[in-house]
């Protein structure tokens, strides 16, 4: 028989004999061979149509093979020589529409739109935050009439988690920071023969700024993130909605205890960071400046004032409030998927550290205006 | 008929609590096996054991005569690739749209072009009866029943020879559940699939399954519905004696 092969592949082949062209199917049309079959199909689809299809040699057929095969069947006519099961597969596949991905047309001025959208998002964030602050205060004053509703067990639990369990890491951090300040200060000040003022430097820096700032940043990373994640997952699993339908206010049950707990623990942690930091600096000062511990503490006594301690400590509740509110706000604003929890947790930490440092700057201006 | 997958003498314990005690189960070629049993009887643990996700305390899972847990990582993965699994809560990837969820195994394991992958995924989406506009939605925007169906489409993506379904009809309305039953039957008939299905749905148990495996007292008893209804084990009979099952059974007998 005089036959000419127009295109040759393993799976589909067009054979011409006597002016008639026949498409012969061959091999297993399954998902494992799908790539090769697709190429063969594309090649044949490029050529002319008008062939009859024969499928005597067709091996296994599955849905992916059937889908590719359908592209070669003109006018939905089933090929000759199909086994009954293969016929059933081809008939079983629904007449489907091709997938067209949704292409969002980018309107002009994307740049300005983005700026506008982000501005509104920022305003919305600020509004949401202020609303939450307002509701926390409302809950606080409402609860004063009925103190049981402060949920003391919950407050104690959060105080334990945010305070006692953070003691070790914050103490360690305070020691290290004060040691570094002492070391750097001593190296520089010794050049002027003023080595002893290193102690003044460390004590002032630690009590006024570093103690509270380092503690707040650590707590933001530790507790702010866990507030956001805990409440976020609860929001996602509709536990928050469950609370609402039981007539309980999520702000009262979830937010207020966390805010109160952090308001208690952050000042205490700060005080401990201050104390431990002074001891750490003493350990460093002894060999570096050649002073005895008694001399060191005498110098500390002469430098440190009560005002100085309170300038640091008074900032702690403000920072605590910011961290707790932002963490809880982000947690309550989780929507959609697990991914969203990760994103809002990151946001909570970044925003609360940023806000803490902003607030610290404002406090500095305030104190310098007040001459403290 | 040769068994596609066989669990042999499986024992599973959590602490001192024994879940399975020398339990054996096999799925034959081209059959739909329904696994039933009360809550907490260890249906899902059995499924995880057979999938290679939970190593049993003793016993073997045999696939093509090879012990699943004794295989090298790579061999095991190439076996698992040939299975489709529908988890109880869908387990759709929340960061991917529905079409991308279904495409993922196709992209990973075939050398099809991106366009063909999407078309094939879109076909599966329509096979499970999801409307076309769900393709670009994210799992968080779907209802429970839609999640189940999208997960079913993903399980079917690679045309597996063996499907594991963990309570697929639980979140479905009766109409969609019936459509899913229909789909399982046509998959079995046209593609020669085997399906292991964990279910509480009486219609599925009675209408779709070739054989039933009921987990009672840490063991499993298998047979057709009629065989199990005559079982010597009182607890198995108890299941089939409940009014709802009796009602459905008598309806079935009338139909036949």
CSV table of C-alpha atoms in Angstrom, one decimal, chain A residues 122-356:
chain,number,residue,atom,x,y,z
A,122,UNK,CA,-4.0,54.3,56.7
A,123,UNK,CA,-6.9,56.5,57.7
A,124,UNK,CA,-9.1,53.5,58.2
A,125,UNK,CA,-6.4,51.9,60.4
A,126,UNK,CA,-6.2,55.0,62.5
A,127,UNK,CA,-10.0,55.2,62.8
A,128,UNK,CA,-10.2,51.5,63.7
A,129,UNK,CA,-7.5,51.9,66.3
A,130,UNK,CA,-9.2,54.9,67.9
A,131,UNK,CA,-12.5,53.1,67.9
A,132,UNK,CA,-10.9,50.2,69.7
A,133,UNK,CA,-9.3,52.5,72.2
A,134,UNK,CA,-12.6,54.1,72.9
A,135,UNK,CA,-14.3,50.8,73.3
A,136,UNK,CA,-11.6,49.5,75.7
A,137,UNK,CA,-12.2,52.7,77.9
A,138,UNK,CA,-15.9,52.2,77.7
A,139,UNK,CA,-15.6,48.6,78.8
A,140,UNK,CA,-13.2,49.6,81.6
A,141,UNK,CA,-15.5,52.2,83.1
A,142,UNK,CA,-18.6,50.0,82.7
A,143,UNK,CA,-16.8,47.2,84.5
A,144,UNK,CA,-15.9,49.5,87.4
A,145,UNK,CA,-19.5,49.1,88.5
A,146,UNK,CA,-19.2,45.3,88.3
A,147,UNK,CA,-15.6,44.3,88.9
A,148,UNK,CA,-16.2,40.6,88.3
A,149,UNK,CA,-16.4,41.4,84.6
A,150,UNK,CA,-12.7,42.4,84.6
A,151,UNK,CA,-12.1,38.6,84.3
A,152,UNK,CA,-9.3,38.4,86.8
A,153,UNK,CA,-8.3,34.8,85.9
A,154,UNK,CA,-7.7,35.9,82.3
A,155,UNK,CA,-5.7,38.9,83.4
A,156,UNK,CA,-3.6,36.7,85.7
A,157,UNK,CA,-2.9,34.3,82.8
A,158,UNK,CA,-1.8,37.0,80.5
A,159,UNK,CA,0.3,38.6,83.2
A,160,UNK,CA,2.0,35.3,83.6
A,161,UNK,CA,2.6,34.9,79.9
A,162,UNK,CA,3.7,38.4,79.1
A,163,UNK,CA,5.5,39.2,82.4
A,164,UNK,CA,6.9,36.3,84.4
A,165,UNK,CA,7.8,34.2,81.4
A,166,UNK,CA,9.6,37.2,79.8
A,167,UNK,CA,11.7,37.9,82.9
A,168,UNK,CA,14.7,35.9,81.9
A,169,UNK,CA,15.1,37.2,78.4
A,170,UNK,CA,14.5,40.8,79.4
A,171,UNK,CA,16.9,40.6,82.3
A,172,UNK,CA,19.5,39.2,80.0
A,173,UNK,CA,18.9,41.8,77.4
A,174,UNK,CA,19.2,44.6,80.0
A,175,UNK,CA,22.5,43.3,81.3
A,176,UNK,CA,24.0,43.0,77.9
A,177,UNK,CA,22.8,46.5,76.7
A,178,UNK,CA,24.1,48.2,79.8
A,179,UNK,CA,27.4,46.4,79.5
A,180,UNK,CA,27.7,47.5,75.9
A,181,UNK,CA,26.9,51.1,76.8
A,182,UNK,CA,29.5,51.0,79.7
A,183,UNK,CA,32.1,49.5,77.5
A,184,UNK,CA,31.7,52.0,74.6
A,185,UNK,CA,31.4,54.9,77.0
A,186,UNK,CA,34.5,53.9,78.9
A,187,UNK,CA,36.6,53.6,75.8
A,188,UNK,CA,35.6,57.1,74.6
A,189,UNK,CA,35.5,59.0,77.9
A,190,UNK,CA,38.9,57.6,79.1
A,191,UNK,CA,40.5,59.5,76.3
A,192,UNK,CA,39.5,62.7,78.1
A,193,UNK,CA,40.5,61.3,81.5
A,194,UNK,CA,36.8,61.3,82.4
A,195,UNK,CA,36.4,57.6,82.7
A,196,UNK,CA,34.4,57.8,85.9
A,197,UNK,CA,31.6,59.7,84.1
A,198,UNK,CA,30.9,56.4,82.2
A,199,UNK,CA,28.8,55.4,85.2
A,200,UNK,CA,26.8,58.7,84.9
A,201,UNK,CA,26.3,58.0,81.2
A,202,UNK,CA,25.1,54.4,81.7
A,203,UNK,CA,22.8,55.2,84.6
A,204,UNK,CA,21.2,58.2,82.8
A,205,UNK,CA,20.8,56.3,79.5
A,206,UNK,CA,19.5,53.2,81.2
A,207,UNK,CA,16.9,54.8,83.5
A,208,UNK,CA,15.6,57.5,81.1
A,209,UNK,CA,15.6,55.6,77.8
A,210,UNK,CA,17.2,52.2,77.3
A,211,UNK,CA,15.6,50.3,80.1
A,212,UNK,CA,12.0,51.0,79.0
A,213,UNK,CA,12.7,51.1,75.3
A,214,UNK,CA,14.5,47.7,75.2
A,215,UNK,CA,11.7,46.2,77.4
A,216,UNK,CA,9.0,47.6,75.2
A,217,UNK,CA,10.5,46.4,72.0
A,218,UNK,CA,11.1,42.9,73.4
A,219,UNK,CA,7.5,42.8,74.7
A,220,UNK,CA,6.1,44.0,71.3
A,221,UNK,CA,8.0,41.2,69.6
A,222,UNK,CA,7.0,38.6,72.2
A,223,UNK,CA,3.5,39.5,73.3
A,224,UNK,CA,2.2,41.9,70.6
A,225,UNK,CA,2.7,39.2,68.1
A,226,UNK,CA,1.1,36.5,70.2
A,227,UNK,CA,-1.9,38.7,70.9
A,228,UNK,CA,-2.4,39.3,67.1
A,229,UNK,CA,-1.9,35.6,66.3
A,230,UNK,CA,-4.1,34.3,69.1
A,231,UNK,CA,-7.0,36.6,68.4
A,232,UNK,CA,-6.4,36.3,64.7
A,233,UNK,CA,-6.9,32.5,64.7
A,234,UNK,CA,-9.9,32.9,67.0
A,235,UNK,CA,-11.4,35.4,64.4
A,236,UNK,CA,-10.7,33.0,61.6
A,237,UNK,CA,-12.3,30.1,63.3
A,238,UNK,CA,-15.3,32.2,64.1
A,239,UNK,CA,-14.7,31.9,67.8
A,240,UNK,CA,-15.0,35.7,68.1
A,241,UNK,CA,-18.4,35.6,66.3
A,242,UNK,CA,-19.4,32.8,68.7
A,243,UNK,CA,-18.7,35.1,71.6
A,244,UNK,CA,-20.8,37.8,70.0
A,245,UNK,CA,-23.8,35.5,69.5
A,246,UNK,CA,-23.5,34.4,73.1
A,247,UNK,CA,-24.0,38.0,74.1
A,248,UNK,CA,-20.4,38.6,75.2
A,249,UNK,CA,-18.4,41.5,74.0
A,250,UNK,CA,-15.0,40.4,72.4
A,251,UNK,CA,-13.5,43.7,73.6
A,252,UNK,CA,-14.4,42.9,77.1
A,253,UNK,CA,-13.4,39.2,77.0
A,254,UNK,CA,-10.4,39.2,74.7
A,255,UNK,CA,-9.0,42.7,74.5
A,256,UNK,CA,-9.5,44.3,77.9
A,257,UNK,CA,-7.7,41.5,79.9
A,258,UNK,CA,-4.7,41.7,77.6
A,259,UNK,CA,-4.5,45.4,77.8
A,260,UNK,CA,-4.8,45.4,81.6
A,261,UNK,CA,-2.3,42.6,82.0
A,262,UNK,CA,0.3,44.4,79.8
A,263,UNK,CA,-0.3,47.6,81.7
A,264,UNK,CA,0.7,45.8,84.9
A,265,UNK,CA,3.6,43.8,83.6
A,266,UNK,CA,5.4,46.2,81.3
A,267,UNK,CA,6.2,48.8,84.1
A,268,UNK,CA,7.3,46.0,86.4
A,269,UNK,CA,9.5,44.5,83.7
A,270,UNK,CA,11.0,47.9,83.0
A,271,UNK,CA,11.8,48.4,86.7
A,272,UNK,CA,13.5,45.0,86.7
A,273,UNK,CA,15.4,45.8,83.5
A,274,UNK,CA,16.6,49.0,85.1
A,275,UNK,CA,17.8,47.3,88.3
A,276,UNK,CA,19.5,44.4,86.5
A,277,UNK,CA,21.0,46.7,84.0
A,278,UNK,CA,22.7,48.8,86.8
A,279,UNK,CA,24.1,45.6,88.2
A,280,UNK,CA,25.4,44.5,84.8
A,281,UNK,CA,27.0,47.9,84.2
A,282,UNK,CA,28.7,47.5,87.6
A,283,UNK,CA,30.2,44.2,86.7
A,284,UNK,CA,31.6,45.8,83.5
A,285,UNK,CA,32.8,49.0,85.2
A,286,UNK,CA,34.9,47.2,87.9
A,287,UNK,CA,37.6,45.9,85.5
A,288,UNK,CA,37.2,48.7,82.9
A,289,UNK,CA,37.4,51.7,85.2
A,290,UNK,CA,39.2,50.1,88.1
A,291,UNK,CA,36.5,51.0,90.7
A,292,UNK,CA,35.2,48.8,93.5
A,293,UNK,CA,31.6,47.8,93.7
A,294,UNK,CA,31.1,50.2,96.7
A,295,UNK,CA,32.6,53.1,94.7
A,296,UNK,CA,30.4,52.2,91.8
A,297,UNK,CA,27.2,52.2,93.8
A,298,UNK,CA,28.2,55.4,95.5
A,299,UNK,CA,28.5,57.0,92.0
A,300,UNK,CA,25.2,55.5,91.0
A,301,UNK,CA,23.6,57.0,94.1
A,302,UNK,CA,25.0,60.4,93.3
A,303,UNK,CA,23.8,60.3,89.7
A,304,UNK,CA,20.4,58.6,89.8
A,305,UNK,CA,17.5,60.6,91.0
A,306,UNK,CA,13.9,59.5,91.6
A,307,UNK,CA,12.8,61.8,88.8
A,308,UNK,CA,15.1,60.0,86.4
A,309,UNK,CA,13.6,56.6,87.3
A,310,UNK,CA,10.1,57.9,86.9
A,311,UNK,CA,10.8,59.6,83.6
A,312,UNK,CA,11.6,56.1,82.4
A,313,UNK,CA,8.8,54.3,84.2
A,314,UNK,CA,6.0,56.7,83.3
A,315,UNK,CA,6.5,55.8,79.7
A,316,UNK,CA,6.0,52.1,80.3
A,317,UNK,CA,2.2,52.1,80.6
A,318,UNK,CA,1.8,54.2,77.5
A,319,UNK,CA,4.0,51.8,75.5
A,320,UNK,CA,2.1,48.8,77.0
A,321,UNK,CA,-1.2,50.3,75.9
A,322,UNK,CA,0.0,50.9,72.4
A,323,UNK,CA,1.4,47.4,72.0
A,324,UNK,CA,-1.6,45.6,73.4
A,325,UNK,CA,-4.1,47.7,71.4
A,326,UNK,CA,-2.3,47.3,68.1
A,327,UNK,CA,-1.8,43.6,68.6
A,328,UNK,CA,-5.5,43.0,69.5
A,329,UNK,CA,-6.7,45.4,66.7
A,330,UNK,CA,-4.7,43.4,64.1
A,331,UNK,CA,-6.0,40.1,65.5
A,332,UNK,CA,-9.6,41.2,65.3
A,333,UNK,CA,-9.0,42.4,61.7
A,334,UNK,CA,-7.9,39.1,60.3
A,335,UNK,CA,-10.1,38.0,57.4
A,336,UNK,CA,-10.0,35.1,55.0
A,337,UNK,CA,-7.2,32.7,55.2
A,338,UNK,CA,-4.3,31.5,57.3
A,339,UNK,CA,-2.0,33.6,55.3
A,340,UNK,CA,-3.8,36.7,56.7
A,341,UNK,CA,-2.8,35.7,60.2
A,342,UNK,CA,0.9,35.7,59.3
A,343,UNK,CA,0.5,39.1,57.6
A,344,UNK,CA,-1.4,40.8,60.4
A,345,UNK,CA,1.0,39.4,63.1
A,346,UNK,CA,3.9,40.9,61.2
A,347,UNK,CA,2.0,44.2,60.9
A,348,UNK,CA,1.2,44.2,64.6
A,349,UNK,CA,4.9,43.9,65.5
A,350,UNK,CA,6.1,46.5,63.0
A,351,UNK,CA,3.4,49.0,63.9
A,352,UNK,CA,3.7,48.6,67.6
A,353,UNK,CA,7.5,49.0,67.6
A,354,UNK,CA,7.2,52.0,65.3
A,355,UNK,CA,4.5,53.5,67.5
A,356,UNK,CA,6.6,52.9,70.7
